[in-house]
């Protein structure tokens, strides 16, 4: 499918788009704006597949504008820079996450919390400054304002680094904001998927005692042996949960399915904090008594600002933190989406956009 013919200020791009709520993508030719003074053009090499992509493709949240080209975990190489670009040069290894634009003038933008700007526009399913639709990383090229681009450390492979641009910053930001980057504290991670496995890696890198909380007993071995978690709790086992009452300083809840927070809150110490980073399509159950009797806090967090994202990426380079991925060829994107819907992935699919092969077996 092709949109309107390109004009002289647009670049023709090949990608994969959802055209309806079926959850499938199809080859799609579209136009991106020409590289502006503050822009960089990036040849996309890899793009992670976030669960949000599936929600947008299926219009689960009722906000999708079709055609939609998903993808906000993008890595590649710069092929062109605008005349006012000072931070990057042609050939740089870079990434683009969830953010495409913000007002740049509000209190949040001035503090590099662009993700909370009330005019924020996302990498796909958004509207750019010039009125054009934003299309994501399931494509071979993207044009981005330099403010929303991060440098990828040379020691990190671009395929396994891609999901850090969403999954990584989503768990890093609340850990930093809640003083959970210091050794000795006790971290709980609810859910062991794309977000959860990165949270475990961050926790261990910063010297925390990490407990994984899951509904699946079968994940205990991988949590402890593969990822290095210190403890594992089956959330459906009342005896296990009761035995760890008031044992954790901080909990990151990464689960996107409907669930009750009551049993999880009981694991927090007095003054403990639970942060929600998953996005269930129905309201979670939040009982009042654990909050009242435990002086506890429940809050949410959404990705992170650009300064924080670069900081996170640099720390990943320092500690050699990447995501555990399965590489997907472009012809098998729909197969991967089907598996993603069943949570059948360890732990993140990444599309090999350029067909370079990467360093892992490919679906």
mmCIF file of C-alpha atoms in Angstrom, residues 101-120 129 145 147-148:
data_model
loop_
_atom_site.group_PDB
_atom_site.id
_atom_site.type_symbol
_atom_site.label_atom_id
_atom_site.label_comp_id
_atom_site.label_asym_id
_atom_site.label_seq_id
_atom_site.Cartn_x
_atom_site.Cartn_y
_atom_site.Cartn_z
ATOM 1 C CA UNK A 101 8.667 15.761 19.853
ATOM 2 C CA UNK A 102 7.745 17.961 22.813
ATOM 3 C CA UNK A 103 7.191 21.674 23.318
ATOM 4 C CA UNK A 104 10.780 22.269 24.578
ATOM 5 C CA UNK A 105 9.545 25.203 26.687
ATOM 6 C CA UNK A 106 7.517 23.848 29.640
ATOM 7 C CA UNK A 107 8.929 23.040 33.069
ATOM 8 C CA UNK A 108 9.223 19.366 32.195
ATOM 9 C CA UNK A 109 11.073 19.940 28.932
ATOM 10 C CA UNK A 110 13.428 22.395 30.635
ATOM 11 C CA UNK A 111 14.226 19.697 33.202
ATOM 12 C CA UNK A 112 14.623 17.044 30.467
ATOM 13 C CA UNK A 113 11.472 15.239 31.490
ATOM 14 C CA UNK A 114 10.102 15.561 27.987
ATOM 15 C CA UNK A 115 8.036 12.409 28.497
ATOM 16 C CA UNK A 116 5.711 14.379 30.807
ATOM 17 C CA UNK A 117 5.248 17.388 28.516
ATOM 18 C CA UNK A 118 1.546 17.814 27.766
ATOM 19 C CA UNK A 119 2.399 18.303 24.085
ATOM 20 C CA UNK A 120 4.608 15.221 23.809
ATOM 21 C CA UNK A 129 5.574 19.808 14.559
ATOM 22 C CA UNK A 145 15.339 15.773 15.886
ATOM 23 C CA UNK A 147 17.219 16.090 21.000
ATOM 24 C CA UNK A 148 15.443 12.726 20.883
#
